[in-house]
Amino acid sequence: SDFKTVYFSRNKYLRKRSKQKLAKNQRLELYRADVDSEGNWINIQLLPFNKEKISTGHPVLSSNNKKLFFVSDRLPSQGITDIFYVDILSDGKYGVPQNLGQNVNTSGTETTPFLANGNILYFSSDGHKGDGNLDVFAVELYEDSTTSEAYHLAAPINSINDDFAYIVNKDNNQGFFTSNRLQGK
C-alpha cells in the first residue's frame, strides 16, 4: 500500500531458451522486492515457501499487508490449482501456506485472484458452476480466514468462453478482465 514493496511471479528457469518450453520449466515462483525512490526493484528475494516441483504464482496482497494470496498446485489441494494464503508476520517472515477452502477451491482450476475493497476476493474457476470454461467469481473474506459462498458474476463479465484476470480500479469503479471470446483479437 505504500508502493515500496512489490510481490511478483516469474518462471523458474530462465537461463537456456531451448529448455524454457519444458513443462518443468514453466512452473512459477513467487518473489518479493523493494521499490526505491526511482521505481527500481531492488533486494529481490525468492519467497521461502516456494517448492522445487510446485508452481506458485499470481500473488495479491491484502489491504492491511498481513496476508499474501496466491495460486499453487501444492498439497493439500482440492484440484488442479487452488488459491492459498500465507500470513506475513510482524518480523517480515512468513507463516505456513493455507488452502483457502472449499468455498473457493474445487476439483478444477482456480486462478488469477484479485482483492477489492479490502475483503472481496475475485478469482476465476472452471470448477464452479458457470457459463463457460473459466468464469469470474467473488467471495467475501472474513477475519477468521474463511469465506462466503462463491458468487458468479453475470454477463457481460462472464461468457461461454474463458473469462479471467478480473481487476477493478477502486477510484473509478471500472476494471478489466481477459477473455478469449470471439470479439477479441
Short mmCIF file of C-alpha atoms in Angstrom, two decimals:
data_model
loop_
_atom_site.label_atom_id
_atom_site.label_comp_id
_atom_site.label_asym_id
_atom_site.label_seq_id
_atom_site.Cartn_x
_atom_site.Cartn_y
_atom_site.Cartn_z
CA SER A 1 0.00 0.00 0.00
CA ASP A 2 3.00 2.36 0.43
CA PHE A 3 4.36 1.47 -3.05
CA LYS A 4 7.71 0.44 -1.51
CA THR A 5 7.23 -3.33 -1.90
CA VAL A 6 6.22 -5.50 -4.84
CA TYR A 7 5.33 -9.19 -4.98
CA PHE A 8 5.56 -10.93 -8.34
CA SER A 9 5.80 -14.32 -10.00
CA ARG A 10 8.12 -15.48 -12.74
CA ASN A 11 9.09 -18.73 -14.42
CA LYS A 12 11.58 -20.87 -12.52
CA TYR A 13 14.20 -21.42 -15.22
CA LEU A 14 15.27 -18.56 -17.46
CA ARG A 15 18.86 -19.42 -18.43
CA LYS A 16 18.55 -21.55 -21.59
CA ARG A 17 15.83 -20.62 -24.06
CA SER A 18 15.85 -24.12 -25.58
CA LYS A 19 14.70 -25.59 -22.25
CA GLN A 20 12.05 -22.98 -21.41
CA LYS A 21 9.29 -24.92 -23.21
CA LEU A 22 9.72 -27.98 -21.00
CA ALA A 23 6.77 -28.40 -18.58
CA LYS A 24 9.08 -28.46 -15.54
CA ASN A 25 10.44 -25.06 -16.58
CA GLN A 26 7.04 -23.41 -16.92
CA ARG A 27 6.35 -23.53 -13.21
CA LEU A 28 6.09 -20.22 -11.39
CA GLU A 29 7.84 -18.96 -8.26
CA LEU A 30 6.95 -16.02 -6.02
CA TYR A 31 9.35 -13.16 -5.27
CA ARG A 32 9.37 -10.02 -3.17
CA ALA A 33 11.32 -6.85 -3.96
CA ASP A 34 11.75 -3.40 -2.50
CA VAL A 35 10.99 -0.40 -4.71
CA ASP A 36 13.46 2.50 -4.49
CA SER A 37 12.61 6.20 -4.93
CA GLU A 38 13.12 5.96 -8.73
CA GLY A 39 10.82 2.95 -9.06
CA ASN A 40 13.59 0.36 -9.47
CA TRP A 41 13.06 -3.10 -7.99
CA ILE A 42 15.92 -3.88 -5.59
CA ASN A 43 16.67 -6.56 -2.98
CA ILE A 44 14.80 -9.21 -4.97
CA GLN A 45 14.17 -12.26 -2.80
CA LEU A 46 12.72 -15.68 -3.60
CA LEU A 47 9.95 -16.34 -1.05
CA PRO A 48 10.78 -19.20 1.33
CA PHE A 49 7.58 -21.21 0.82
CA ASN A 50 8.27 -21.91 -2.89
CA LYS A 51 8.91 -25.61 -3.57
CA GLU A 52 11.02 -27.18 -6.30
CA LYS A 53 8.38 -29.23 -8.14
CA ILE A 54 5.46 -26.93 -7.31
CA SER A 55 4.14 -23.92 -9.20
CA THR A 56 3.39 -20.86 -7.04
CA GLY A 57 2.27 -17.59 -8.66
CA HIS A 58 -0.27 -14.81 -9.19
CA PRO A 59 0.27 -13.01 -5.86
CA VAL A 60 -2.13 -10.46 -4.39
CA LEU A 61 -1.55 -8.66 -1.10
CA SER A 62 -4.28 -7.90 1.43
CA SER A 63 -5.04 -4.23 2.09
CA ASN A 64 -3.51 -4.43 5.58
CA ASN A 65 -0.34 -6.08 4.18
CA LYS A 66 -0.75 -9.07 6.52
CA LYS A 67 -1.79 -11.80 4.06
CA LEU A 68 -0.49 -12.80 0.66
CA PHE A 69 -2.88 -14.75 -1.57
CA PHE A 70 -1.54 -16.85 -4.44
CA VAL A 71 -2.28 -19.76 -6.80
CA SER A 72 -0.48 -23.07 -6.45
CA ASP A 73 -0.65 -26.75 -7.32
CA ARG A 74 0.81 -27.68 -3.91
CA LEU A 75 -0.79 -30.09 -1.47
CA PRO A 76 -3.17 -30.14 0.28
CA SER A 77 -5.20 -29.20 -2.74
CA GLN A 78 -8.83 -29.52 -3.83
CA GLY A 79 -7.93 -29.71 -7.54
CA ILE A 80 -5.51 -28.80 -10.31
CA THR A 81 -4.62 -25.37 -8.90
CA ASP A 82 -6.03 -23.77 -5.77
CA ILE A 83 -5.89 -20.38 -4.12
CA PHE A 84 -3.83 -20.28 -0.94
CA TYR A 85 -2.82 -17.58 1.51
CA VAL A 86 0.14 -17.10 3.81
CA ASP A 87 0.34 -14.81 6.83
CA ILE A 88 3.04 -12.13 6.72
CA LEU A 89 4.35 -11.93 10.26
CA SER A 90 5.35 -8.72 12.05
CA ASP A 91 9.05 -9.66 11.77
CA GLY A 92 8.75 -9.93 7.96
CA LYS A 93 8.78 -13.74 7.92
CA TYR A 94 6.01 -15.88 6.50
CA GLY A 95 3.66 -18.37 8.13
CA VAL A 96 2.68 -21.72 6.66
CA PRO A 97 0.66 -21.52 3.41
CA GLN A 98 -3.02 -22.40 3.93
CA ASN A 99 -5.56 -23.59 1.37
CA LEU A 100 -8.39 -21.04 1.14
CA GLY A 101 -11.00 -23.81 1.35
CA GLN A 102 -13.96 -25.40 -0.41
CA ASN A 103 -16.00 -22.24 -1.00
CA VAL A 104 -13.25 -21.09 -3.37
CA ASN A 105 -11.33 -24.19 -4.46
CA THR A 106 -12.79 -27.06 -6.49
CA SER A 107 -11.52 -30.17 -8.25
CA GLY A 108 -10.77 -27.92 -11.23
CA THR A 109 -8.57 -24.87 -11.77
CA GLU A 110 -8.73 -21.70 -9.68
CA THR A 111 -6.55 -18.82 -10.81
CA THR A 112 -5.90 -15.05 -11.02
CA PRO A 113 -7.03 -13.80 -7.58
CA PHE A 114 -7.65 -10.08 -7.04
CA LEU A 115 -8.68 -8.26 -3.85
CA ALA A 116 -11.05 -5.29 -3.91
CA ASN A 117 -12.47 -3.15 -1.11
CA GLY A 118 -10.23 -4.94 1.36
CA ASN A 119 -12.28 -8.10 1.66
CA ILE A 120 -13.78 -9.10 -1.70
CA LEU A 121 -11.67 -11.71 -3.47
CA TYR A 122 -12.32 -12.12 -7.20
CA PHE A 123 -10.92 -15.21 -8.89
CA SER A 124 -11.53 -17.39 -11.92
CA SER A 125 -12.52 -21.04 -11.85
CA ASP A 126 -13.54 -23.80 -14.21
CA GLY A 127 -14.77 -25.96 -11.33
CA HIS A 128 -17.66 -23.84 -10.05
CA LYS A 129 -20.94 -23.87 -12.00
CA GLY A 130 -20.74 -21.08 -14.56
CA ASP A 131 -21.34 -20.02 -18.14
CA GLY A 132 -18.22 -21.41 -19.79
CA ASN A 133 -14.80 -22.77 -19.03
CA LEU A 134 -13.09 -20.21 -16.76
CA ASP A 135 -15.57 -17.81 -15.18
CA VAL A 136 -15.09 -14.97 -12.69
CA PHE A 137 -16.40 -15.44 -9.15
CA ALA A 138 -16.28 -13.39 -5.96
CA VAL A 139 -16.20 -14.29 -2.26
CA GLU A 140 -16.14 -12.19 0.87
CA LEU A 141 -13.11 -12.83 3.10
CA TYR A 142 -13.80 -12.94 6.82
CA GLU A 143 -11.43 -12.11 9.70
CA ASP A 144 -11.07 -15.80 10.64
CA SER A 145 -9.72 -16.58 7.11
CA THR A 146 -12.96 -18.25 6.00
CA THR A 147 -15.03 -17.08 3.04
CA SER A 148 -18.61 -16.66 1.94
CA GLU A 149 -20.06 -18.90 -0.76
CA ALA A 150 -18.74 -18.12 -4.24
CA TYR A 151 -20.85 -15.65 -6.25
CA HIS A 152 -20.84 -15.97 -10.05
CA LEU A 153 -20.51 -12.62 -11.85
CA ALA A 154 -23.17 -12.10 -14.50
CA ALA A 155 -22.78 -11.19 -18.17
CA PRO A 156 -21.21 -9.22 -19.70
CA ILE A 157 -18.26 -10.20 -17.48
CA ASN A 158 -18.80 -13.96 -17.83
CA SER A 159 -19.49 -15.62 -21.16
CA ILE A 160 -19.42 -19.12 -22.66
CA ASN A 161 -15.68 -18.60 -23.19
CA ASP A 162 -12.77 -18.26 -20.74
CA ASP A 163 -13.03 -15.13 -18.58
CA PHE A 164 -10.27 -14.44 -16.05
CA ALA A 165 -7.79 -11.95 -14.55
CA TYR A 166 -10.58 -9.62 -13.39
CA ILE A 167 -9.39 -6.39 -11.73
CA VAL A 168 -11.24 -3.29 -10.53
CA ASN A 169 -9.99 0.27 -10.03
CA LYS A 170 -11.50 1.35 -6.70
CA ASP A 171 -11.23 5.05 -7.62
CA ASN A 172 -13.50 4.99 -10.67
CA ASN A 173 -15.31 1.63 -10.34
CA GLN A 174 -14.01 0.49 -13.73
CA GLY A 175 -11.97 -2.59 -14.42
CA PHE A 176 -10.51 -5.05 -16.85
CA PHE A 177 -10.60 -8.78 -17.47
CA THR A 178 -9.19 -11.19 -20.00
CA SER A 179 -11.32 -13.34 -22.30
CA ASN A 180 -10.93 -15.46 -25.41
CA ARG A 181 -14.41 -14.62 -26.70
CA LEU A 182 -14.90 -14.09 -30.44
CA GLN A 183 -14.96 -10.27 -30.24
CA GLY A 184 -11.30 -10.28 -29.17
CA LYS A 185 -8.21 -10.01 -31.30
#
